Amino acid sequence: MPAVAKQKLAELKRDATEDRLAAMSLPEGAGWAAEARGAALARVREMGLPHPRDEYWKFTRPETLTRAEAPKAALFDGGEPHLFHERDRLHLVFRDGVLDMTASDALTLDGIEIERLSDAMAKDIHWARDVYGVLETNGQNPVQRPLAALNTAYASDGVVIRVTGKPAKPVCLTYLHESEDSDAILHHVVRVEEGAEMTLLETGPAAARFNKVMEVDVADNATFHHVRAQGRDHERRAVTGTFARLGSESTFKSFTMTVNGVLTRNECVIELTGDDAVAHVAGACVGDGDDFHHDDTVFVTHDAVNCESRQVFKKVLRNGATGVFQGKILVKEGAQKTDGYQISQSLLLDDDSQFLAKPELEIYADDVACSHGSTSGAIDETALFYLRSRGVPTAQATDLLVLAFLAEALEEIEDESIAEEMVERLSGWLERRAA
Amino acid sequence: MLQINNLHVKLEEEDKQILKGVDLTVEAGKVHAIMGPNGSGKSTLSYVLSGREGYEVTDGSVSLEGEDVLELEPEERAALGIFLAFQYPIEIPGVGNMTFLRTALNAQRKAKGQEEMSAADFLKLIREKAKDLKIDADMLKRPVNVGFSGGEKKRNEILQMAVLEPKMCILDETDSGLDVDAMKLVADGVNALRSEGRGFLVITHYQRLLDHIVPDVVHIMADGRIVKTGGPELALEVEKNGYGDILAEVA
Ligand SMILES: Nc1ncnc2c1ncn2[C@@H]1O[C@H](COP(=O)(O)OP(=O)(O)O)[C@@H](O)[C@H]1O
Ligand SMILES: [Mg+2]
């Protein structure tokens, strides 16, 4: 880009950023919290909010995520309870991004300490200080994620979880969207201590516009499982950033199911810092209509020996829907015996839908096994005919093949009963859509 | 039961006539066999009967118990009672064999206005049918035909037939790729289904299957037509002398 154009772009970005910042105010907090927020705000100002000319925003238009006012999103009643409702869980309910204490369970569970973010940030001394905004900052390099920094600066709600044991049940966050113009920012901090493990479930659209950051610090030998579903609202927008740091022999597994929503950008930044760690991140997405846009942007850094990472992303797109995948595996010098795998695939149910993929590998170690693949394909007509010849109507046969296509991603869910629940819900949604 | 009149079929993509006037009637309770050299149009006939895309019927008609078949979608033909055991069964990664069978059975029941079968009843049914065909639990769990041997695929076709209980069974070279034991299993499976209300069209290249599934009528197909029709002895003649004599005789 010529210098003049660069200058111009920087000015444009600065103006847009200041417009947004002018409409917001920093929440109150203790000294360390104010410091973290101030630093984040400085980062936002320095980077500027995303612009379509930014390298990692070429496929996804950021305007509706960055502008001061959140676009309205009609409320949606799916006529069914949120996922995971029958599970034994510690349940927390957020209404348009605000924790509803009366609708939630008490914040007590053997093996974990759980607090509201605002409570933690009001304390002068808190362990979260070592994580809040820290993993997000680490994740800003080499690719900038200004909306995550914006989140760190302005988030006033969320949960702060320290896992010290093996809690008997998962923590489940249910995000209700109850106001047409809600603009929610949530920031969660999780630290899984050495040898501890937990499962975090998230379900629901959260708000008309939702900016969520989750920082997960997984200590040596610790395990973190994460499964989320982003609701079924058609008009909602979401940008989420998951930042994980993994100690040696630790495990991090994250799965996301996205159905509907006009705009979703799910970023996941994982840093394997201890030897023999395992990180899996997967997503299944079903999009319908030309206003559907779904973007998975993933960055996995191998900075230790003998670690394994898997990225498995599947998107089913129809009636002009758009899917984006930008996934990178970076293997740093010395990260020998790295086993890195990345697959992104789309099933395009018509010619109007599109899948844009940018798979990247960058490797500075010589003894590694890394593979990546990206494909776009139509429905298998032969399989479709086989099913129909056995009496299965076209729509139902298509649904079966859609589920089969998504299976590889769904299989990444560690807990079989959760995977089953996901598949069941998904088939229900597909079925009703056809009716 | 199945009535095919003067059926002419060409490929949609190319201007190539494949069936050039097939006349055939399969009565309820009867087993008809079609034999013929490779490329004579046997598989094409089976696909056209089951409603596969890519073929254009340029003339003629097909009916099952008086109902016009050619107007119907594949799933409607299935619900009407047409079943094709494929020459090359299709693999469907990601769809479990059991799920496939249950979905098919319940879709057909629904189309006929019957209640769906409960999971427990289905399990009982499938276990019983699978046992007869020596299909183990593992094969039922695996994705449809994925990693199945040639013989397993063919047995799986017969299992589907046994579960769906169609009126008109069409078997396209179900014997190809089978060893003697597997062929016996398949033949037993077919014979068990023989009944008064059910018709069979058994397409085969070789006579040996017909030792086990004894046909009532044998047709010889060549170049898109039925060129000769006779009893089981016609199959033996083919076995002994090949197609050469018969084709020369009708030419
Ligand atoms: N989809 C197709 N494309 C091109 N040729 C075809 C196609 N299907 C059938 N044919 C041709 O039609 C003829 C009959 O084929 P087929 O019905 O498979 O015969 P059979 O089953 O008797 O061996 C062959 O010449 C074959 O090459
Ligand atoms: Mg054939």
XYZ file of C-alpha atoms and ligand atoms in Angstrom:
714
model
C 0.000 0.000 0.000
C 1.433 3.434 -0.903
C 2.351 5.658 2.041
C -0.440 8.164 1.374
C -3.104 5.463 1.270
C -1.699 3.936 4.415
C -1.871 7.262 6.162
C -5.435 7.749 4.985
C -6.476 4.295 6.188
C -4.892 4.935 9.586
C -6.875 8.157 9.887
C -10.100 6.450 8.879
C -9.517 3.745 11.426
C -8.657 6.214 14.140
C -11.819 8.237 13.536
C -14.009 5.140 13.516
C -12.348 3.888 16.672
C -12.777 7.203 18.513
C -16.453 7.266 17.462
C -16.966 3.927 19.086
C -14.957 4.740 22.200
C -16.827 8.003 22.692
C -20.007 6.010 23.107
C -18.579 3.838 25.889
C -17.321 4.282 29.407
C -14.803 2.252 31.367
C -16.272 0.318 34.298
C -15.037 0.903 37.832
C -12.605 -1.489 39.467
C -9.635 -1.999 41.751
C -6.183 -0.732 40.869
C -5.037 -3.761 38.884
C -8.343 -3.904 37.029
C -8.172 -0.248 36.088
C -4.635 -0.832 34.914
C -5.629 -3.816 32.765
C -8.508 -1.852 31.273
C -6.397 1.190 30.644
C -3.738 -0.877 28.923
C -6.390 -2.568 26.790
C -7.848 0.780 25.824
C -4.409 1.953 24.780
C -4.045 -1.171 22.653
C -7.384 -0.510 20.971
C -6.333 3.064 20.182
C -3.006 1.928 18.836
C -4.407 -0.823 16.641
C -7.640 0.828 15.659
C -10.806 -1.231 15.262
C -10.903 -3.650 12.323
C -11.309 -2.310 8.825
C -12.174 -4.273 5.653
C -8.663 -3.545 4.391
C -7.078 -5.408 7.294
C -5.545 -8.688 6.205
C -7.723 -10.894 8.409
C -10.920 -8.940 7.731
C -10.918 -9.354 3.966
C -13.623 -12.013 3.999
C -15.760 -10.636 6.810
C -17.081 -7.092 6.954
C -16.444 -5.700 10.430
C -18.556 -2.498 10.267
C -21.578 -3.800 12.175
C -19.260 -5.111 14.871
C -17.232 -1.962 15.228
C -19.736 0.856 14.857
C -21.030 2.633 17.942
C -24.605 1.456 17.759
C -25.496 -2.200 17.611
C -27.838 -3.098 14.743
C -31.185 -4.312 16.005
C -31.830 -8.031 16.078
C -35.353 -9.413 16.297
C -36.002 -11.727 19.225
C -36.441 -15.352 18.418
C -38.412 -17.985 20.232
C -37.339 -21.456 19.226
C -40.152 -22.932 21.291
C -37.803 -25.271 23.110
C -35.598 -25.093 26.182
C -31.967 -24.144 25.742
C -29.455 -26.931 25.268
C -28.097 -28.743 28.305
C -31.223 -27.941 30.376
C -31.646 -31.515 31.555
C -28.068 -31.901 32.626
C -26.787 -31.814 36.164
C -24.824 -28.569 36.055
C -23.966 -25.341 37.788
C -26.227 -23.040 35.834
C -25.683 -19.334 35.287
C -28.098 -17.217 33.299
C -27.159 -14.055 31.468
C -29.836 -11.741 30.096
C -28.504 -9.621 27.269
C -25.058 -9.925 28.749
C -25.915 -9.344 32.400
C -25.709 -12.117 34.954
C -29.096 -12.733 36.527
C -28.207 -13.939 40.017
C -31.768 -14.868 40.927
C -32.183 -17.086 37.882
C -28.780 -18.646 38.434
C -27.496 -21.279 40.805
C -25.439 -20.227 43.815
C -21.785 -19.784 42.912
C -20.555 -22.819 44.776
C -19.271 -26.110 43.498
C -16.743 -28.496 44.968
C -13.439 -28.254 43.142
C -13.886 -24.772 41.737
C -14.015 -21.185 42.872
C -16.377 -19.135 40.800
C -17.053 -15.424 41.007
C -18.685 -12.707 39.024
C -16.125 -10.716 37.031
C -17.166 -7.410 38.573
C -16.664 -8.837 42.066
C -13.214 -10.156 41.212
C -12.203 -6.884 39.624
C -13.256 -4.927 42.683
C -10.758 -6.805 44.853
C -7.333 -5.330 45.397
C -5.625 -8.691 45.205
C -6.876 -11.373 42.885
C -5.308 -14.247 40.961
C -7.250 -13.223 37.845
C -4.831 -10.357 37.485
C -2.326 -12.794 35.969
C -4.770 -13.857 33.312
C -7.210 -11.022 32.643
C -6.110 -9.289 29.474
C -2.808 -11.155 29.646
C -3.656 -14.046 27.343
C -5.595 -11.663 25.124
C -2.491 -9.465 24.863
C -0.316 -12.478 24.027
C -2.796 -13.341 21.311
C -2.432 -9.946 19.612
C 0.821 -10.972 18.043
C 1.389 -11.510 15.145
C -2.290 -10.989 14.226
C -4.124 -8.083 15.816
C -7.501 -8.658 17.443
C -8.702 -5.182 18.387
C -12.259 -6.255 19.248
C -10.845 -8.528 21.943
C -8.826 -5.645 23.386
C -11.985 -3.538 23.273
C -13.675 -6.288 25.246
C -10.917 -6.359 27.862
C -11.225 -2.616 28.297
C -14.992 -2.420 28.629
C -16.306 -5.769 29.858
C -18.108 -5.348 33.146
C -19.646 -8.791 33.466
C -18.571 -12.361 33.085
C -17.316 -15.142 35.295
C -13.974 -15.819 36.828
C -13.338 -19.482 37.482
C -10.465 -21.153 39.250
C -10.496 -24.911 39.045
C -8.618 -26.685 41.785
C -10.144 -30.144 41.634
C -12.453 -32.176 39.469
C -15.945 -30.760 39.907
C -18.681 -33.356 39.611
C -20.644 -31.347 37.081
C -20.066 -28.820 34.332
C -20.577 -25.099 34.580
C -23.204 -24.003 32.075
C -23.668 -20.441 30.908
C -27.001 -19.748 29.248
C -27.125 -16.539 27.250
C -30.600 -15.127 26.728
C -31.319 -12.498 24.115
C -34.301 -10.488 25.345
C -33.888 -7.007 23.955
C -33.809 -6.075 20.276
C -30.958 -3.633 20.579
C -28.825 -5.144 23.309
C -25.086 -4.749 22.939
C -23.357 -7.130 25.307
C -19.750 -7.508 26.286
C -18.772 -10.479 28.416
C -15.342 -11.510 29.557
C -14.645 -14.815 31.265
C -11.419 -15.879 32.890
C -10.658 -19.504 33.635
C -7.637 -20.915 35.335
C -7.434 -24.675 35.563
C -4.812 -25.481 38.177
C -2.345 -28.329 37.925
C -4.066 -31.687 37.565
C -7.550 -30.160 37.741
C -10.253 -30.444 35.115
C -13.539 -28.883 34.163
C -16.175 -28.714 31.463
C -17.679 -25.396 30.467
C -20.892 -25.283 28.478
C -22.299 -22.217 26.776
C -25.598 -21.896 25.004
C -27.620 -19.095 23.499
C -27.283 -16.025 21.311
C -26.590 -13.591 24.209
C -27.644 -10.304 22.621
C -28.381 -8.419 19.421
C -24.663 -7.799 19.302
C -22.317 -9.837 21.413
C -18.630 -9.409 22.047
C -17.222 -12.174 24.178
C -13.717 -12.973 25.272
C -12.713 -16.002 27.234
C -9.198 -16.448 28.531
C -8.306 -19.962 29.598
C -5.095 -20.744 31.374
C -4.603 -24.498 31.533
C -1.821 -25.499 33.916
C 0.320 -28.627 33.682
C -1.661 -31.862 33.544
C -4.908 -29.926 33.630
C -7.895 -30.424 31.351
C -10.416 -27.983 29.977
C -13.422 -29.044 27.906
C -15.596 -26.470 26.252
C -18.783 -27.013 24.280
C -20.967 -24.207 23.069
C -23.975 -23.561 20.890
C -24.632 -20.043 19.688
C -28.406 -20.162 19.676
C -30.754 -20.026 16.710
C -31.530 -16.319 16.441
C -31.376 -15.210 12.848
C -30.430 -11.570 13.214
C -27.902 -11.600 16.025
C -24.245 -10.732 15.561
C -21.359 -12.107 17.554
C -17.635 -11.729 17.731
C -15.940 -14.049 20.163
C -12.340 -14.567 21.106
C -11.046 -17.588 22.956
C -7.475 -17.282 24.182
C -5.895 -20.377 25.659
C -2.487 -21.100 27.098
C -1.542 -24.705 27.694
C 0.974 -26.098 30.157
C 2.725 -29.415 29.764
C 0.613 -32.553 29.385
C -2.504 -30.448 29.521
C -5.595 -30.806 27.361
C -7.821 -28.159 25.845
C -10.826 -29.116 23.734
C -13.310 -26.658 22.385
C -16.316 -27.304 20.156
C -18.773 -24.772 18.777
C -22.053 -25.292 16.994
C -23.444 -22.358 15.052
C -26.833 -22.343 13.408
C -28.226 -19.093 12.022
C -27.096 -15.625 13.059
C -26.354 -12.990 10.394
C -22.792 -12.531 11.514
C -20.481 -14.677 13.564
C -16.766 -14.310 13.940
C -15.271 -16.892 16.266
C -11.593 -16.411 16.906
C -9.578 -18.956 18.776
C -5.981 -18.380 19.710
C -4.131 -21.230 21.333
C -0.606 -21.306 22.599
C 0.966 -24.636 23.467
C 3.683 -23.630 25.903
C 4.339 -26.898 27.755
C 5.549 -30.191 26.289
C 3.099 -33.004 25.438
C 0.029 -30.798 25.481
C -3.064 -31.427 23.379
C -5.358 -28.800 21.866
C -8.412 -29.535 19.768
C -10.690 -26.880 18.402
C -13.667 -27.771 16.263
C -16.775 -26.220 14.838
C -19.944 -27.288 13.064
C -21.896 -24.601 11.308
C -25.186 -24.646 9.436
C -26.097 -21.510 7.532
C -29.098 -20.682 5.420
C -29.716 -17.542 3.392
C -27.653 -14.837 1.754
C -27.473 -12.785 4.950
C -25.740 -15.600 6.810
C -22.046 -15.066 7.357
C -19.919 -17.247 9.576
C -16.199 -16.908 10.158
C -13.821 -19.130 12.096
C -10.414 -17.577 12.576
C -7.986 -19.815 14.410
C -4.362 -19.449 15.353
C -2.478 -22.285 17.017
C 1.097 -21.750 18.143
C 3.320 -24.685 18.977
C 6.045 -23.505 21.311
C 6.917 -26.787 23.034
C 7.944 -30.310 22.194
C 5.643 -33.192 21.271
C 2.356 -31.312 21.319
C -0.705 -32.207 19.298
C -3.185 -29.789 17.803
C -6.293 -30.412 15.730
C -8.546 -27.940 13.980
C -11.699 -29.487 12.516
C -14.205 -27.112 10.961
C -17.253 -28.070 8.925
C -19.783 -25.758 7.397
C -23.033 -26.527 5.630
C -24.159 -23.596 3.545
C -27.301 -23.059 1.506
C -29.320 -20.365 -0.235
C -26.431 -17.975 -0.634
C -24.826 -18.384 2.788
C -21.154 -17.532 3.285
C -18.607 -19.408 5.368
C -15.072 -18.301 6.137
C -12.193 -20.204 7.630
C -8.828 -18.655 8.416
C -6.707 -21.135 10.267
C -3.061 -21.130 11.030
C -0.598 -23.486 12.607
C 2.629 -21.815 13.681
C 5.398 -24.139 14.778
C 8.137 -22.218 16.536
C 11.792 -23.059 16.500
C 12.480 -26.019 18.743
C 8.886 -27.232 18.817
C 9.965 -30.643 17.585
C 7.652 -33.653 17.297
C 4.742 -31.332 16.691
C 1.661 -33.100 15.388
C -0.507 -30.448 13.787
C -3.690 -31.164 11.860
C -6.130 -28.822 10.280
C -9.145 -29.537 8.129
C -11.806 -27.128 6.955
C -14.609 -28.298 4.742
C -17.792 -26.929 3.405
C -20.831 -28.632 2.011
C -22.440 -26.237 -0.433
C -26.066 -27.142 -1.007
C -26.386 -24.784 -3.970
C -24.303 -22.655 -6.318
C -25.137 -19.392 -4.547
C -23.386 -20.305 -1.327
C -19.692 -19.817 -0.872
C -16.839 -20.910 1.311
C -13.689 -18.829 1.618
C -10.734 -20.523 3.210
C -7.285 -19.356 4.119
C -5.343 -22.235 5.630
C -1.814 -21.385 6.722
C 1.184 -23.299 7.967
C 4.356 -21.672 9.213
C 7.013 -24.035 10.471
C 10.415 -23.342 12.013
C 11.214 -26.839 13.311
C 12.365 -29.756 11.191
C 10.975 -32.785 12.971
C 7.237 -32.175 12.741
C 4.163 -33.713 11.134
C 1.731 -31.056 10.030
C -1.069 -31.385 7.542
C -3.857 -29.182 6.419
C -6.644 -29.485 3.924
C -9.587 -27.468 2.788
C -12.396 -28.607 0.533
C -15.711 -27.434 -0.822
C -18.169 -29.917 -2.177
C -21.751 -30.482 -3.134
C -24.034 -33.143 -1.735
C -23.135 -36.680 -2.826
C -25.849 -37.362 -5.415
C -25.182 -41.088 -5.447
C -25.632 -41.360 -1.696
C -28.736 -39.202 -1.948
C -30.223 -41.527 -4.553
C -29.339 -44.582 -2.482
C -31.241 -43.145 0.480
C -34.201 -42.128 -1.652
C -34.329 -45.538 -3.292
C -34.877 -46.910 0.214
C -37.834 -44.617 0.708
C -36.215 -41.678 2.502
C -37.624 -38.390 1.123
C -35.113 -35.959 -0.389
C -35.220 -33.394 2.430
C -34.730 -36.008 5.109
C -32.021 -37.759 3.109
C -30.229 -34.431 2.698
C -30.416 -33.855 6.457
C -28.866 -37.251 7.093
C -26.020 -36.478 4.721
C -25.592 -33.047 6.309
C -25.285 -34.648 9.737
C -22.869 -37.211 8.312
C -20.783 -34.398 6.897
C -20.713 -32.632 10.259
C -19.942 -35.840 12.139
C -16.163 -35.435 12.079
C -16.465 -32.114 13.886
C -19.103 -33.373 16.333
C -16.897 -36.347 17.142
C -14.432 -33.880 18.621
C -16.781 -33.484 21.587
C -15.230 -35.609 24.279
C -18.362 -36.334 26.304
C -20.527 -38.763 24.357
C -23.794 -37.747 25.949
C -23.149 -34.091 25.149
C -22.282 -35.028 21.588
C -25.527 -36.983 21.359
C -27.515 -34.062 22.699
C -25.943 -31.808 20.093
C -26.698 -34.203 17.258
C -30.262 -34.660 18.438
C -30.889 -30.950 18.673
C -29.282 -30.353 15.332
C -31.401 -33.017 13.623
C -34.489 -31.472 15.164
C -33.553 -28.081 13.801
C -32.833 -29.450 10.358
C -36.104 -31.362 10.334
C -38.211 -28.402 11.339
C -36.530 -26.240 8.791
C -37.605 -28.637 6.065
C -41.211 -28.723 7.269
C -47.333 -57.133 -10.512
C -44.653 -55.359 -12.569
C -45.523 -54.512 -16.118
C -42.990 -53.065 -18.530
C -44.207 -52.138 -21.989
C -42.076 -51.159 -24.942
C -39.623 -49.311 -22.711
C -37.195 -47.078 -24.571
C -34.512 -45.285 -22.596
C -31.657 -43.051 -23.596
C -28.974 -41.325 -21.599
C -29.789 -37.721 -20.709
C -26.227 -36.534 -21.240
C -25.450 -38.245 -24.510
C -27.748 -39.083 -27.298
C -27.311 -42.771 -26.692
C -30.241 -45.174 -26.798
C -29.728 -47.976 -24.281
C -33.077 -49.697 -23.886
C -34.759 -50.252 -27.211
C -38.178 -51.592 -26.418
C -38.265 -53.818 -23.349
C -41.411 -55.820 -22.731
C -41.632 -57.741 -19.495
C -44.277 -58.791 -17.007
C -43.447 -60.189 -13.608
C -46.408 -61.813 -11.903
C -46.858 -61.781 -8.134
C -45.232 -64.794 -6.523
C -42.892 -65.396 -9.462
C -39.161 -65.129 -9.885
C -38.003 -63.832 -13.234
C -34.356 -63.838 -14.160
C -32.665 -61.598 -16.697
C -29.405 -62.760 -18.163
C -27.334 -61.137 -20.831
C -23.896 -60.098 -21.893
C -22.158 -57.122 -20.314
C -23.404 -53.821 -21.615
C -26.763 -55.166 -22.773
C -28.685 -52.735 -20.536
C -29.578 -54.817 -17.481
C -28.357 -52.313 -14.888
C -29.893 -49.484 -16.849
C -33.246 -51.227 -16.646
C -32.880 -51.627 -12.879
C -31.957 -47.966 -12.422
C -34.824 -46.747 -14.558
C -37.222 -48.871 -12.524
C -35.935 -47.361 -9.284
C -35.943 -43.790 -10.570
C -32.310 -42.855 -10.843
C -31.552 -39.566 -12.589
C -29.661 -39.365 -15.839
C -31.987 -41.445 -17.964
C -34.733 -40.311 -20.261
C -37.660 -42.551 -21.063
C -38.427 -41.816 -24.691
C -41.221 -44.340 -25.067
C -43.101 -47.043 -23.240
C -44.498 -47.463 -19.754
C -43.896 -49.166 -16.419
C -46.526 -49.947 -13.845
C -46.599 -51.722 -10.516
C -49.971 -53.216 -9.619
C -51.512 -50.866 -12.140
C -49.822 -47.696 -10.835
C -47.714 -45.673 -13.212
C -44.188 -45.896 -11.865
C -42.306 -43.564 -14.169
C -44.033 -40.451 -12.839
C -42.905 -41.133 -9.285
C -39.885 -39.978 -7.302
C -37.485 -42.706 -6.133
C -38.792 -42.489 -2.555
C -42.375 -42.830 -3.781
C -41.445 -45.907 -5.784
C -39.843 -47.342 -2.680
C -42.987 -46.696 -0.681
C -44.972 -48.349 -3.450
C -42.852 -51.445 -2.970
C -40.012 -51.321 -5.475
C -36.625 -52.302 -4.132
C -33.341 -52.466 -5.996
C -30.421 -54.402 -4.590
C -27.585 -52.464 -6.206
C -24.880 -54.044 -8.305
C -22.484 -51.648 -6.599
C -23.903 -50.712 -3.172
C -23.123 -47.136 -2.165
C -20.932 -46.187 0.781
C -22.232 -43.428 3.033
C -19.553 -42.290 5.480
C -20.974 -40.795 8.656
C -24.373 -42.505 8.478
C -24.630 -45.571 10.671
C -26.087 -48.683 9.076
C -28.748 -48.975 11.785
C -29.732 -45.338 11.459
C -29.970 -45.795 7.715
C -32.237 -48.828 8.033
C -34.462 -47.364 10.712
C -34.818 -44.090 8.837
C -35.747 -45.965 5.667
C -38.214 -48.265 7.384
C -39.937 -45.474 9.251
C -40.041 -43.230 6.193
C -41.823 -45.991 4.285
C -44.190 -46.668 7.153
C -44.976 -42.979 7.358
C -45.612 -42.815 3.613
C -48.064 -45.679 4.018
C -49.808 -43.958 6.923
C -48.473 -46.425 9.487
C -46.974 -45.660 12.875
C -43.215 -45.455 13.159
C -41.625 -48.526 14.646
C -40.317 -48.085 18.184
C -36.587 -48.296 18.755
C -37.006 -51.477 20.773
C -39.141 -53.231 18.160
C -36.756 -52.165 15.456
C -33.788 -53.515 17.342
C -35.523 -56.856 17.746
C -36.431 -57.005 14.086
C -32.984 -56.079 12.848
C -31.215 -58.518 15.142
C -33.333 -61.379 13.914
C -32.893 -60.540 10.226
C -29.200 -59.835 10.588
C -28.616 -63.157 12.279
C -30.004 -65.073 9.312
C -27.603 -63.265 7.010
C -24.676 -63.634 9.413
C -24.386 -59.876 9.745
C -22.795 -59.068 13.083
C -23.403 -56.173 15.454
C -20.270 -54.448 14.252
C -21.515 -54.305 10.662
C -24.763 -52.804 11.883
C -22.964 -50.102 13.782
C -20.516 -49.123 11.099
C -21.294 -46.449 8.514
C -23.326 -47.771 5.592
C -21.131 -50.084 3.491
C -17.940 -48.278 4.522
C -15.107 -50.761 4.827
C -17.447 -53.650 3.950
C -16.080 -56.419 1.779
C -17.839 -57.100 -1.522
C -19.755 -59.960 0.039
C -20.719 -57.926 3.112
C -22.112 -55.192 0.922
C -24.295 -57.662 -0.941
C -25.535 -59.249 2.271
C -26.289 -55.780 3.542
C -28.476 -55.190 0.493
C -30.428 -58.344 1.233
C -30.762 -57.278 4.870
C -32.346 -54.032 3.733
C -34.687 -56.000 1.527
C -35.629 -58.301 4.395
C -36.355 -55.349 6.686
C -38.262 -53.251 4.169
C -40.284 -56.183 2.769
C -40.864 -54.717 -0.677
C -43.408 -56.097 -3.130
C -41.119 -56.037 -6.109
C -37.511 -57.017 -5.533
C -34.972 -56.272 -8.220
C -31.531 -57.779 -7.705
C -28.760 -56.525 -9.933
C -25.884 -59.005 -10.078
C -26.164 -59.704 -6.390
C -24.030 -62.789 -7.009
C -21.024 -60.981 -8.429
C -18.063 -60.993 -6.108
C -19.546 -63.623 -3.805
C -17.905 -66.869 -2.823
C -20.032 -70.006 -2.651
C -20.879 -69.652 1.046
C -21.861 -66.019 0.747
C -23.938 -66.813 -2.305
C -25.816 -69.477 -0.349
C -26.521 -66.959 2.436
C -27.803 -64.446 -0.056
C -29.881 -67.025 -1.888
C -31.372 -68.280 1.386
C -32.214 -64.697 2.259
C -33.975 -64.226 -1.047
C -35.752 -67.566 -0.919
C -37.021 -66.781 2.572
C -38.731 -63.740 1.110
C -40.365 -65.611 -1.738
C -44.076 -65.398 -1.248
C -47.313 -65.154 -3.147
C -47.574 -61.424 -2.981
C -44.029 -60.670 -4.014
C -42.334 -60.548 -7.397
C -38.608 -60.904 -8.131
C -36.476 -59.753 -10.989
C -33.066 -61.338 -10.638
C -30.422 -59.916 -12.928
C -27.369 -62.067 -13.294
C -24.516 -62.630 -15.624
C -23.974 -66.226 -14.647
C -26.215 -69.190 -14.200
C -24.810 -70.250 -10.830
C -27.020 -67.988 -8.706
C -30.015 -69.562 -10.371
C -29.022 -72.947 -8.961
C -29.910 -71.484 -5.601
C -32.695 -69.106 -6.514
C -34.613 -71.200 -8.985
C -36.452 -68.902 -11.379
C -39.864 -69.436 -12.896
C -38.976 -67.553 -16.058
C -35.650 -66.671 -17.675
C -35.170 -63.779 -20.119
C -32.161 -63.093 -22.251
C -31.371 -59.457 -22.811
C -29.152 -58.217 -25.595
C -28.590 -54.747 -26.951
C -31.430 -53.182 -25.005
C -34.109 -55.772 -25.739
C -35.418 -59.020 -24.337
C -34.480 -61.358 -27.153
C -35.560 -64.682 -25.734
C -37.733 -65.941 -22.911
C -37.966 -69.438 -21.521
C -37.868 -71.598 -18.415
C -34.935 -72.406 -16.113
C -33.470 -74.576 -18.871
C -32.603 -71.407 -20.793
C -30.141 -70.502 -18.048
C -28.520 -73.893 -18.343
C -28.180 -73.427 -22.056
C -26.372 -70.134 -21.509
C -24.140 -71.815 -18.982
C -23.217 -74.534 -21.450
C -22.923 -72.628 -24.708
C -22.567 -68.972 -23.752
C -24.678 -66.251 -25.358
C -23.288 -66.733 -28.859
C -25.755 -69.370 -30.037
C -28.816 -67.623 -28.675
C -27.830 -64.275 -30.122
C -27.069 -65.833 -33.490
C -30.399 -67.628 -33.423
C -32.451 -64.442 -32.806
C -30.393 -62.226 -35.070
N -24.212 -43.255 -17.260
C -23.759 -43.816 -18.385
N -22.899 -43.143 -19.174
C -22.442 -43.700 -20.324
N -22.779 -44.914 -20.755
C -23.632 -45.629 -20.002
C -24.165 -45.135 -18.781
N -24.975 -46.055 -18.246
C -24.951 -47.091 -19.103
N -24.152 -46.841 -20.173
C -23.923 -47.718 -21.298
O -25.118 -48.355 -21.546
C -24.901 -49.715 -21.891
C -25.641 -50.615 -20.933
O -25.032 -50.582 -19.662
P -25.586 -51.391 -18.421
O -27.019 -51.112 -18.265
O -24.707 -51.087 -17.270
O -25.385 -52.887 -18.897
P -25.289 -54.248 -18.099
O -25.750 -53.998 -16.728
O -26.164 -55.143 -18.846
O -23.871 -54.672 -18.140
C -23.416 -49.905 -21.893
O -22.944 -49.731 -23.214
C -22.921 -48.806 -21.005
O -21.624 -48.420 -21.353
Mg -24.813 -54.297 -14.797
